[in-house]
Amino acid sequence: MALTSNNVTVTPHWATLLRQIKQVCMTYVTQRYLWIGMAFFGLIMVPNMLVSMGPQHARRDGAPTMAFVIGMPMLAAVPFLVGLAKSQLAHSRARLTPQFLPAHLIVLAGILLSFLVMLPLFAAPIAGFEPLGLVALAMAIGVPALWGSHMRRFTPLLVSLAVFYSLLTSWGLDWWIVNSVQHVKIHAAIVAFGIVLASSWIWRMSRLREEMDDYQNAYQMLFARRTSTEAIEQRRIVANQVRRSSLLRGVGDWWHSRLGGYFGGGMLGLVRILTYGLQATPIEVSGLFFVAMMLCMGVFLTQFSVLAQQGGDTGIVMFLVQFGNILPGMMAGELLAQRRPRIANEILLPLTRDQLINALFAASIRNSIVLWLMMHVALGVVLAMAGRPFEFRTILALLLLSASSTLAVIGASLRVSPWPSRAKRIVVSMTAMMILLPPLFAWMVSKAAINSATLATIVFALTAIGIWAIRSARRAWLNLEFV
Amino acid sequence: MNEPVLRVAQLQKIFGNKEVLRGIDLAVEPGTVLGLLGANGSGKTTLIKCALGLLRPTSGNIMVFGEDSWNLSAAAKARLGYVPQEVTSYPWMRVRQVLAYTAAFYERWNHAFVQTLCERWHVPLEDRIGSLSTGQLQTVGIVLALGHQPEFLVLDEPVASLDPSARRQFLRTLLELLQDRQQTILFSTHITSDLERVAQRVAILGDGKIRFLGELDELKERVKRLRFTARHDLPTSFAVPGALRCEVAGSHATVSVANFDERLVAEMRQTWDADIAVNDLNLEEIFVEMHDGAHV
């Protein structure tokens, strides 16, 4: 069959464009984890929307629900959207394939329009609030998250988080949602500024070139299989992050200068050396960032939030404990999973397979324990500043429950760490956490009704689950093949 | 007689429904350089990974320094060096930090030798791993594999990403190592000219089986190209026993044979009333003939 033909059928431009748009849409809808995410959010969003149609309609009580409905999709979906868009546009094919850009940019603009404008416009009449305030809210959370994810910088994301958390205060709810009629000019200005920034992001995506700092594609990190080019790109992203931060550079170099010579053959020395392969800086330093987050969030929630004013101590402590549990727990397995391609080389270091895996597990769990301790000291500071009286028994019980549930989360994250797909690891470990953390919350809600024996049983059960999961994870790593 | 450094017996490896290795038998004697050749997907990397205990064989045995490859002792691993096809390391670390990190695991790390290699190959010690080019990273991978001066070096396409100058320097270092000490090397590559410079023995892999295992000189003696020039046009039924490939054009024919024998040539001369010229082949030509011949 001839590869070329003179009988070329000329298709109208608009028809070609429509066909291309359809194909671009397919690249989004064929993402399995997009559907899982949408189902997950659907489960949360739909009941919230229905609640806002009931007795809370057009009332201040309905405002927190609306804040959640508008805010959460922005924070959760925008980084995913940026990742997928970059995987398509921060690529040589975007420059070399004819007519590549129009269809891709139209789809991107359509998705942004849906999130930033259509969703608030749809939700506003249902909940009975002014649409402009909700659109401004969506813009104020979504657009900084868009640019923050794009540039891989934390400062714009901080703006998004600040706006989102302002919705936990009564003045924040009033300003954005309940009394938005009084701030029409400012909200209109925020919407206009948001449109300019969102459009400029699309423009930037259409102009990406390899020499640019933001020409980075981290999307494939989510998935099991990567090409060598994608691996190179991910290497560069990490190196760029270190290069951009003088603090990270300085601390990292100081830490690595303490590597020393031969580890000496002992287990402790081995764990110390292997810890260098987990992160660019020691956990005692990188953990300070999370301690600062815990302090900021804790002080804000206990001193200024609606929850504090309504006497919702349990809810606040639950949230902070959850933060202090999940992060150290998840870290153990995730850092090991990200190290997997390098462990394929380290398996040939002069260590037995058992020695290497045991020491890697010890290094990961040690890091998690240090971070857990740091975050719980910060939690203690927050509670002390709040001036709430807590009995010694309550504090001891909280620490025991928190420690045992963290051990269970560590076990769950280590158990899924041999899986190559990051998306699969996150989905399964988050589900596991939803099952493991309720005993802690149940105790906090009804601690007066739970006696010491029941508490001890819960602690014992969570510890047993954690130890079983860690042992199972160890077996999986010992039998792992490095394809 | 010395125990082979690597002994593979009846190795089979299956991924899902795909049988990648089908009953491989192989031995690498101490002090030899064995070149591993094969088309893409022929199972070279799988064989190497099974030999190093990175993959578990579906059936069969692999012994390295007399130990089961899946459960190698620390002492055996201290005698092993491996350069993978795709070198991975810690992107946030500087090259000198990665060298120090790796050195920390070896009791007998040769710092002076590593320094010499880094100077010779212009390794950018202060650069971060993440910012290196693929070729530079490959060079770092080679330095890391040689730093403890292993007795058995396994190279899986180590020079694929190197420029010609760096490749030449690497081969020079390899030859120096071979002269200085009894180094055993398993060298997989597509660059056959490199193998011809360093390998004494070759193994050719095809469809998951060893198609040839022996001395390189023996292979060159066995695989030849015969050029027939007959008095009359050759018939369509023209054939040579054991031919890998046969092309006939009128009174001329070109035939590649896998088991060259002077008696066969004499017999053919008489049968077809033809002049026959015998051409030697280089390793690349032999590989192409054997690979294409298997798929005719």
Short mmCIF file of N, CA, C and O in Angstrom, two decimals, chain A residues 144-222:
data_model
loop_
_atom_site.label_atom_id
_atom_site.label_comp_id
_atom_site.label_asym_id
_atom_site.label_seq_id
_atom_site.Cartn_x
_atom_site.Cartn_y
_atom_site.Cartn_z
N PRO A 144 -4.09 30.74 42.51
CA PRO A 144 -2.75 30.61 43.11
C PRO A 144 -2.29 29.15 43.14
O PRO A 144 -1.11 28.86 42.94
N ALA A 145 -3.25 28.21 43.37
CA ALA A 145 -2.88 26.78 43.36
C ALA A 145 -2.38 26.37 41.97
O ALA A 145 -1.44 25.58 41.84
N LEU A 146 -3.00 26.95 40.95
CA LEU A 146 -2.62 26.67 39.56
C LEU A 146 -1.16 27.08 39.32
O LEU A 146 -0.34 26.29 38.84
N TRP A 147 -0.84 28.32 39.68
CA TRP A 147 0.52 28.83 39.46
C TRP A 147 1.53 28.19 40.40
O TRP A 147 2.68 27.94 40.01
N GLY A 148 1.10 27.93 41.64
CA GLY A 148 2.01 27.28 42.60
C GLY A 148 2.39 25.89 42.13
O GLY A 148 3.56 25.50 42.17
N SER A 149 1.40 25.12 41.62
CA SER A 149 1.68 23.78 41.11
C SER A 149 2.54 23.86 39.86
O SER A 149 3.41 23.02 39.64
N HIS A 150 2.25 24.88 39.04
CA HIS A 150 3.00 25.03 37.79
C HIS A 150 4.48 25.32 38.06
O HIS A 150 5.36 24.69 37.47
N MET A 151 4.73 26.28 38.94
CA MET A 151 6.11 26.70 39.21
C MET A 151 6.78 25.81 40.26
O MET A 151 7.96 25.96 40.53
N ARG A 152 6.02 24.89 40.86
CA ARG A 152 6.49 24.06 41.97
C ARG A 152 7.05 24.94 43.09
O ARG A 152 8.15 24.73 43.60
N ARG A 153 6.28 25.97 43.44
CA ARG A 153 6.64 26.90 44.52
C ARG A 153 5.55 26.85 45.58
O ARG A 153 4.36 26.73 45.27
N PHE A 154 5.97 27.00 46.83
CA PHE A 154 5.01 26.87 47.92
C PHE A 154 4.25 28.16 48.20
O PHE A 154 3.10 28.13 48.66
N THR A 155 4.89 29.32 47.92
CA THR A 155 4.27 30.61 48.30
C THR A 155 2.88 30.80 47.69
O THR A 155 1.94 31.12 48.41
N PRO A 156 2.69 30.60 46.38
CA PRO A 156 1.32 30.76 45.84
C PRO A 156 0.33 29.77 46.47
O PRO A 156 -0.82 30.12 46.71
N LEU A 157 0.83 28.55 46.74
CA LEU A 157 -0.05 27.56 47.38
C LEU A 157 -0.48 28.02 48.77
O LEU A 157 -1.59 27.74 49.22
N LEU A 158 0.43 28.76 49.41
CA LEU A 158 0.13 29.30 50.74
C LEU A 158 -1.05 30.27 50.67
O LEU A 158 -1.89 30.31 51.58
N VAL A 159 -1.13 31.04 49.57
CA VAL A 159 -2.25 31.96 49.38
C VAL A 159 -3.55 31.17 49.29
O VAL A 159 -4.55 31.49 49.94
N SER A 160 -3.53 30.11 48.48
CA SER A 160 -4.72 29.25 48.34
C SER A 160 -5.15 28.70 49.69
O SER A 160 -6.33 28.72 50.05
N LEU A 161 -4.15 28.19 50.44
CA LEU A 161 -4.47 27.58 51.75
C LEU A 161 -5.01 28.64 52.72
O LEU A 161 -5.94 28.38 53.48
N ALA A 162 -4.41 29.84 52.65
CA ALA A 162 -4.85 30.91 53.56
C ALA A 162 -6.31 31.27 53.27
O ALA A 162 -7.12 31.44 54.20
N VAL A 163 -6.66 31.36 51.98
CA VAL A 163 -8.05 31.68 51.62
C VAL A 163 -8.97 30.55 52.10
O VAL A 163 -10.03 30.79 52.68
N PHE A 164 -8.52 29.31 51.86
CA PHE A 164 -9.35 28.17 52.26
C PHE A 164 -9.56 28.16 53.78
O PHE A 164 -10.67 27.97 54.26
N TYR A 165 -8.47 28.38 54.52
CA TYR A 165 -8.59 28.35 55.98
C TYR A 165 -9.36 29.56 56.52
O TYR A 165 -9.94 29.49 57.61
N SER A 166 -9.36 30.66 55.77
CA SER A 166 -10.13 31.82 56.23
C SER A 166 -11.63 31.47 56.32
O SER A 166 -12.39 32.10 57.04
N LEU A 167 -12.00 30.41 55.58
CA LEU A 167 -13.41 30.00 55.60
C LEU A 167 -13.78 29.29 56.90
O LEU A 167 -14.94 29.00 57.14
N LEU A 168 -12.76 29.01 57.70
CA LEU A 168 -13.04 28.43 59.02
C LEU A 168 -13.28 29.51 60.07
O LEU A 168 -13.48 29.21 61.24
N THR A 169 -13.20 30.78 59.66
CA THR A 169 -13.50 31.88 60.59
C THR A 169 -14.85 32.49 60.21
O THR A 169 -15.25 32.43 59.02
N SER A 170 -15.50 33.10 61.18
CA SER A 170 -16.82 33.68 60.89
C SER A 170 -16.69 34.88 59.94
O SER A 170 -17.49 35.05 59.02
N TRP A 171 -15.61 35.68 60.15
CA TRP A 171 -15.46 36.83 59.25
C TRP A 171 -15.13 36.40 57.83
O TRP A 171 -15.53 37.01 56.86
N GLY A 172 -14.40 35.28 57.70
CA GLY A 172 -14.07 34.76 56.38
C GLY A 172 -15.33 34.30 55.65
O GLY A 172 -15.54 34.61 54.47
N LEU A 173 -16.17 33.56 56.36
CA LEU A 173 -17.42 33.09 55.77
C LEU A 173 -18.31 34.26 55.34
O LEU A 173 -18.89 34.25 54.26
N ASP A 174 -18.38 35.28 56.24
CA ASP A 174 -19.20 36.45 55.91
C ASP A 174 -18.65 37.17 54.68
O ASP A 174 -19.39 37.55 53.78
N TRP A 175 -17.32 37.39 54.69
CA TRP A 175 -16.70 38.20 53.62
C TRP A 175 -16.82 37.53 52.25
O TRP A 175 -17.16 38.17 51.27
N TRP A 176 -16.58 36.21 52.21
CA TRP A 176 -16.59 35.53 50.91
C TRP A 176 -18.00 35.12 50.47
O TRP A 176 -18.32 35.19 49.29
N ILE A 177 -18.83 34.66 51.45
CA ILE A 177 -20.08 34.00 51.04
C ILE A 177 -21.33 34.74 51.53
O ILE A 177 -22.15 35.18 50.72
N VAL A 178 -21.46 34.86 52.86
CA VAL A 178 -22.75 35.31 53.42
C VAL A 178 -23.06 36.76 53.04
O VAL A 178 -24.15 37.08 52.57
N ASN A 179 -22.08 37.66 53.26
CA ASN A 179 -22.32 39.08 52.96
C ASN A 179 -21.60 39.53 51.71
O ASN A 179 -21.07 40.65 51.65
N SER A 180 -21.50 38.67 50.74
CA SER A 180 -20.71 39.01 49.54
C SER A 180 -21.31 40.20 48.78
O SER A 180 -20.60 40.87 48.04
N VAL A 181 -22.59 40.45 48.99
CA VAL A 181 -23.22 41.60 48.30
C VAL A 181 -22.54 42.92 48.70
O VAL A 181 -22.47 43.85 47.90
N GLN A 182 -22.01 42.94 49.93
CA GLN A 182 -21.37 44.18 50.41
C GLN A 182 -19.97 44.37 49.82
O GLN A 182 -19.34 45.41 50.03
N HIS A 183 -19.44 43.34 49.15
CA HIS A 183 -18.05 43.44 48.65
C HIS A 183 -18.00 43.21 47.14
O HIS A 183 -17.02 42.63 46.64
N VAL A 184 -19.03 43.64 46.46
CA VAL A 184 -19.14 43.33 45.02
C VAL A 184 -17.93 43.84 44.24
O VAL A 184 -17.37 43.12 43.40
N LYS A 185 -17.50 45.08 44.55
CA LYS A 185 -16.39 45.66 43.77
C LYS A 185 -15.10 44.86 43.96
O LYS A 185 -14.40 44.56 42.98
N ILE A 186 -14.82 44.53 45.22
CA ILE A 186 -13.58 43.78 45.47
C ILE A 186 -13.68 42.38 44.86
O ILE A 186 -12.74 41.90 44.22
N HIS A 187 -14.83 41.75 45.03
CA HIS A 187 -15.00 40.41 44.44
C HIS A 187 -14.89 40.46 42.92
O HIS A 187 -14.28 39.56 42.32
N ALA A 188 -15.46 41.50 42.33
CA ALA A 188 -15.35 41.64 40.86
C ALA A 188 -13.89 41.81 40.46
O ALA A 188 -13.44 41.23 39.45
N ALA A 189 -13.16 42.58 41.26
CA ALA A 189 -11.73 42.78 40.96
C ALA A 189 -10.97 41.46 41.08
O ALA A 189 -10.11 41.14 40.25
N ILE A 190 -11.31 40.67 42.11
CA ILE A 190 -10.64 39.36 42.30
C ILE A 190 -10.95 38.45 41.10
O ILE A 190 -10.06 37.78 40.56
N VAL A 191 -12.22 38.47 40.67
CA VAL A 191 -12.60 37.64 39.51
C VAL A 191 -11.83 38.08 38.27
O VAL A 191 -11.27 37.24 37.54
N ALA A 192 -11.77 39.40 38.04
CA ALA A 192 -11.07 39.92 36.85
C ALA A 192 -9.60 39.54 36.91
O ALA A 192 -9.02 39.05 35.92
N PHE A 193 -8.98 39.71 38.08
CA PHE A 193 -7.56 39.39 38.26
C PHE A 193 -7.35 37.88 38.07
O PHE A 193 -6.38 37.44 37.44
N GLY A 194 -8.27 37.09 38.59
CA GLY A 194 -8.20 35.64 38.45
C GLY A 194 -8.26 35.21 36.99
O GLY A 194 -7.51 34.34 36.56
N ILE A 195 -9.17 35.87 36.23
CA ILE A 195 -9.30 35.53 34.80
C ILE A 195 -7.99 35.85 34.07
O ILE A 195 -7.50 35.05 33.26
N VAL A 196 -7.40 37.01 34.42
CA VAL A 196 -6.13 37.40 33.77
C VAL A 196 -5.05 36.36 34.09
O VAL A 196 -4.32 35.89 33.20
N LEU A 197 -4.95 36.00 35.37
CA LEU A 197 -3.90 35.04 35.77
C LEU A 197 -4.13 33.65 35.18
O LEU A 197 -3.18 32.98 34.76
N ALA A 198 -5.40 33.21 35.14
CA ALA A 198 -5.70 31.89 34.57
C ALA A 198 -5.41 31.89 33.06
O ALA A 198 -4.83 30.93 32.53
N SER A 199 -5.76 33.01 32.40
CA SER A 199 -5.48 33.11 30.95
C SER A 199 -3.98 33.15 30.71
O SER A 199 -3.48 32.55 29.75
N SER A 200 -3.27 33.87 31.59
CA SER A 200 -1.82 33.96 31.39
C SER A 200 -1.16 32.60 31.62
O SER A 200 -0.14 32.30 31.01
N TRP A 201 -1.78 31.76 32.47
CA TRP A 201 -1.24 30.41 32.65
C TRP A 201 -1.39 29.61 31.35
O TRP A 201 -0.47 28.93 30.92
N ILE A 202 -2.58 29.74 30.72
CA ILE A 202 -2.79 29.03 29.46
C ILE A 202 -1.81 29.55 28.40
O ILE A 202 -1.22 28.77 27.64
N TRP A 203 -1.62 30.87 28.39
CA TRP A 203 -0.66 31.46 27.45
C TRP A 203 0.74 30.91 27.71
O TRP A 203 1.46 30.55 26.79
N ARG A 204 1.10 30.82 29.00
CA ARG A 204 2.42 30.30 29.38
C ARG A 204 2.58 28.85 28.91
O ARG A 204 3.63 28.45 28.42
N MET A 205 1.51 28.07 29.07
CA MET A 205 1.56 26.67 28.65
C MET A 205 1.80 26.56 27.15
O MET A 205 2.42 25.61 26.69
N SER A 206 1.28 27.54 26.42
CA SER A 206 1.45 27.49 24.96
C SER A 206 2.84 27.94 24.53
O SER A 206 3.22 27.77 23.38
N ARG A 207 3.60 28.52 25.47
CA ARG A 207 4.91 29.07 25.12
C ARG A 207 6.06 28.30 25.77
O ARG A 207 7.19 28.77 25.74
N LEU A 208 5.77 27.18 26.40
CA LEU A 208 6.83 26.47 27.14
C LEU A 208 7.95 26.01 26.21
O LEU A 208 7.70 25.43 25.15
N ARG A 209 9.18 26.30 26.64
CA ARG A 209 10.36 25.86 25.89
C ARG A 209 11.32 25.16 26.86
O ARG A 209 11.32 25.45 28.05
N GLU A 210 12.14 24.30 26.31
CA GLU A 210 13.00 23.47 27.18
C GLU A 210 13.91 24.26 28.10
O GLU A 210 14.27 23.82 29.17
N GLU A 211 14.33 25.45 27.66
CA GLU A 211 15.29 26.20 28.48
C GLU A 211 14.62 26.88 29.68
O GLU A 211 15.29 27.43 30.54
N MET A 212 13.27 26.85 29.71
CA MET A 212 12.56 27.52 30.80
C MET A 212 12.59 26.67 32.09
O MET A 212 12.57 25.45 32.03
N ASP A 213 12.61 27.39 33.20
CA ASP A 213 12.69 26.74 34.50
C ASP A 213 11.45 25.89 34.80
O ASP A 213 11.51 24.90 35.52
N ASP A 214 10.29 26.31 34.25
CA ASP A 214 9.04 25.60 34.54
C ASP A 214 8.72 24.53 33.49
O ASP A 214 7.63 23.98 33.49
N TYR A 215 9.68 24.23 32.61
CA TYR A 215 9.49 23.16 31.62
C TYR A 215 9.82 21.84 32.33
O TYR A 215 10.87 21.23 32.14
N GLN A 216 8.93 21.45 33.23
CA GLN A 216 9.17 20.23 34.00
C GLN A 216 7.90 19.40 34.01
O GLN A 216 6.82 19.94 34.18
N ASN A 217 8.10 18.13 33.87
CA ASN A 217 6.94 17.25 33.82
C ASN A 217 7.08 16.19 34.91
O ASN A 217 7.85 15.25 34.78
N ALA A 218 6.33 16.41 35.99
CA ALA A 218 6.45 15.48 37.12
C ALA A 218 5.31 14.48 37.14
O ALA A 218 5.20 13.68 38.05
N TYR A 219 4.47 14.53 36.11
CA TYR A 219 3.24 13.74 36.12
C TYR A 219 3.49 12.24 36.20
O TYR A 219 2.79 11.52 36.91
N GLN A 220 4.54 11.78 35.49
CA GLN A 220 4.79 10.34 35.43
C GLN A 220 5.23 9.76 36.76
O GLN A 220 5.26 8.56 36.94
N MET A 221 5.57 10.66 37.72
CA MET A 221 5.94 10.17 39.05
C MET A 221 4.80 9.36 39.67
O MET A 221 5.02 8.54 40.54
N LEU A 222 3.59 9.67 39.20
CA LEU A 222 2.42 8.99 39.76
C LEU A 222 2.33 7.53 39.34
O LEU A 222 1.72 6.73 40.01
#
